[in-house]
């Protein structure tokens, strides 16, 4: 799957996107795979929203190999 990182998460991971091969997983499985590769994401897990194919992901969302997943940090406006 293609994983996109935005804002400060690009700095944490050192990239704007990556390919992740973890089969079909739920959100916890996806986070486990991400944290194995990018342990620095750990402190942000509780505040980052996941999106799958341009839609916010819910607790029952399954992520598959052909999906595009985005990690969306909190946004503040001004």
Short mmCIF file of C-alpha atoms in Angstrom, two decimals:
data_model
loop_
_atom_site.label_atom_id
_atom_site.label_comp_id
_atom_site.label_asym_id
_atom_site.label_seq_id
_atom_site.Cartn_x
_atom_site.Cartn_y
_atom_site.Cartn_z
CA UNK A 1 0.00 0.00 0.00
CA UNK A 2 1.05 3.58 -0.54
CA UNK A 3 1.31 5.57 2.69
CA UNK A 4 1.35 9.37 2.67
CA UNK A 5 2.80 11.54 5.43
CA UNK A 6 1.86 15.20 5.94
CA UNK A 7 3.21 18.18 7.88
CA UNK A 8 5.67 17.29 10.67
CA UNK A 9 5.19 13.58 10.00
CA UNK A 10 7.30 14.04 6.87
CA UNK A 11 10.13 15.23 9.11
CA UNK A 12 9.66 12.33 11.53
CA UNK A 13 9.77 9.72 8.75
CA UNK A 14 12.17 11.53 6.44
CA UNK A 15 9.81 11.12 3.48
CA UNK A 16 6.48 12.29 2.06
CA UNK A 17 5.35 8.77 1.13
CA UNK A 18 6.39 5.15 1.21
CA UNK A 19 5.26 1.74 0.05
CA UNK A 20 4.34 -0.68 2.82
CA UNK A 21 3.86 -4.41 2.29
CA UNK A 22 1.82 -5.71 5.21
CA UNK A 23 -1.04 -7.50 3.46
CA UNK A 24 -4.56 -6.73 4.63
CA UNK A 25 -4.62 -5.25 8.12
CA UNK A 26 -6.81 -3.30 10.50
CA UNK A 27 -5.70 0.04 12.00
CA UNK A 28 -3.73 -1.62 14.80
CA UNK A 29 -1.91 -3.85 12.33
CA UNK A 30 -1.13 -0.87 10.14
CA UNK A 31 0.24 1.08 13.09
CA UNK A 32 2.36 -1.92 14.12
CA UNK A 33 3.91 -2.07 10.65
CA UNK A 34 4.45 1.69 10.55
CA UNK A 35 6.07 1.78 13.98
CA UNK A 36 8.44 -1.04 13.04
CA UNK A 37 9.72 1.06 10.15
CA UNK A 38 9.32 4.52 11.73
CA UNK A 39 9.52 4.25 15.54
CA UNK A 40 9.48 8.05 15.78
CA UNK A 41 5.77 8.01 14.90
CA UNK A 42 4.94 6.48 18.28
CA UNK A 43 4.28 9.73 20.16
CA UNK A 44 1.86 10.87 17.44
CA UNK A 45 -0.30 7.75 17.22
CA UNK A 46 -3.03 9.03 19.53
CA UNK A 47 -3.49 12.31 17.63
CA UNK A 48 -3.07 11.22 14.00
CA UNK A 49 -6.14 10.31 11.90
CA UNK A 50 -5.91 7.62 9.26
CA UNK A 51 -7.56 7.96 5.89
CA UNK A 52 -8.01 5.21 3.32
CA UNK A 53 -8.50 6.15 -0.33
CA UNK A 54 -9.33 9.79 0.54
CA UNK A 55 -11.89 8.91 3.26
CA UNK A 56 -11.34 9.04 6.98
CA UNK A 57 -10.88 5.54 8.35
CA UNK A 58 -13.03 4.22 11.17
CA UNK A 59 -12.23 1.54 13.73
CA UNK A 60 -13.53 -1.21 11.43
CA UNK A 61 -11.61 -0.12 8.33
CA UNK A 62 -9.45 -2.75 6.66
CA UNK A 63 -6.40 -1.57 4.75
CA UNK A 64 -5.28 -3.60 1.74
CA UNK A 65 -2.28 -3.74 -0.58
CA UNK A 66 -3.87 -1.55 -3.28
CA UNK A 67 -5.04 1.19 -0.89
CA UNK A 68 -3.63 4.67 -0.47
CA UNK A 69 -3.40 5.52 3.22
CA UNK A 70 -2.79 8.99 4.62
CA UNK A 71 -1.61 9.86 8.10
CA UNK A 72 -3.25 13.18 8.93
CA UNK A 73 -1.97 15.12 11.94
CA UNK A 74 -4.17 17.62 13.79
CA UNK A 75 -4.67 20.83 11.85
CA UNK A 76 -4.98 24.27 13.35
CA UNK A 77 -6.40 27.19 11.48
CA UNK A 78 -5.84 30.87 11.66
#
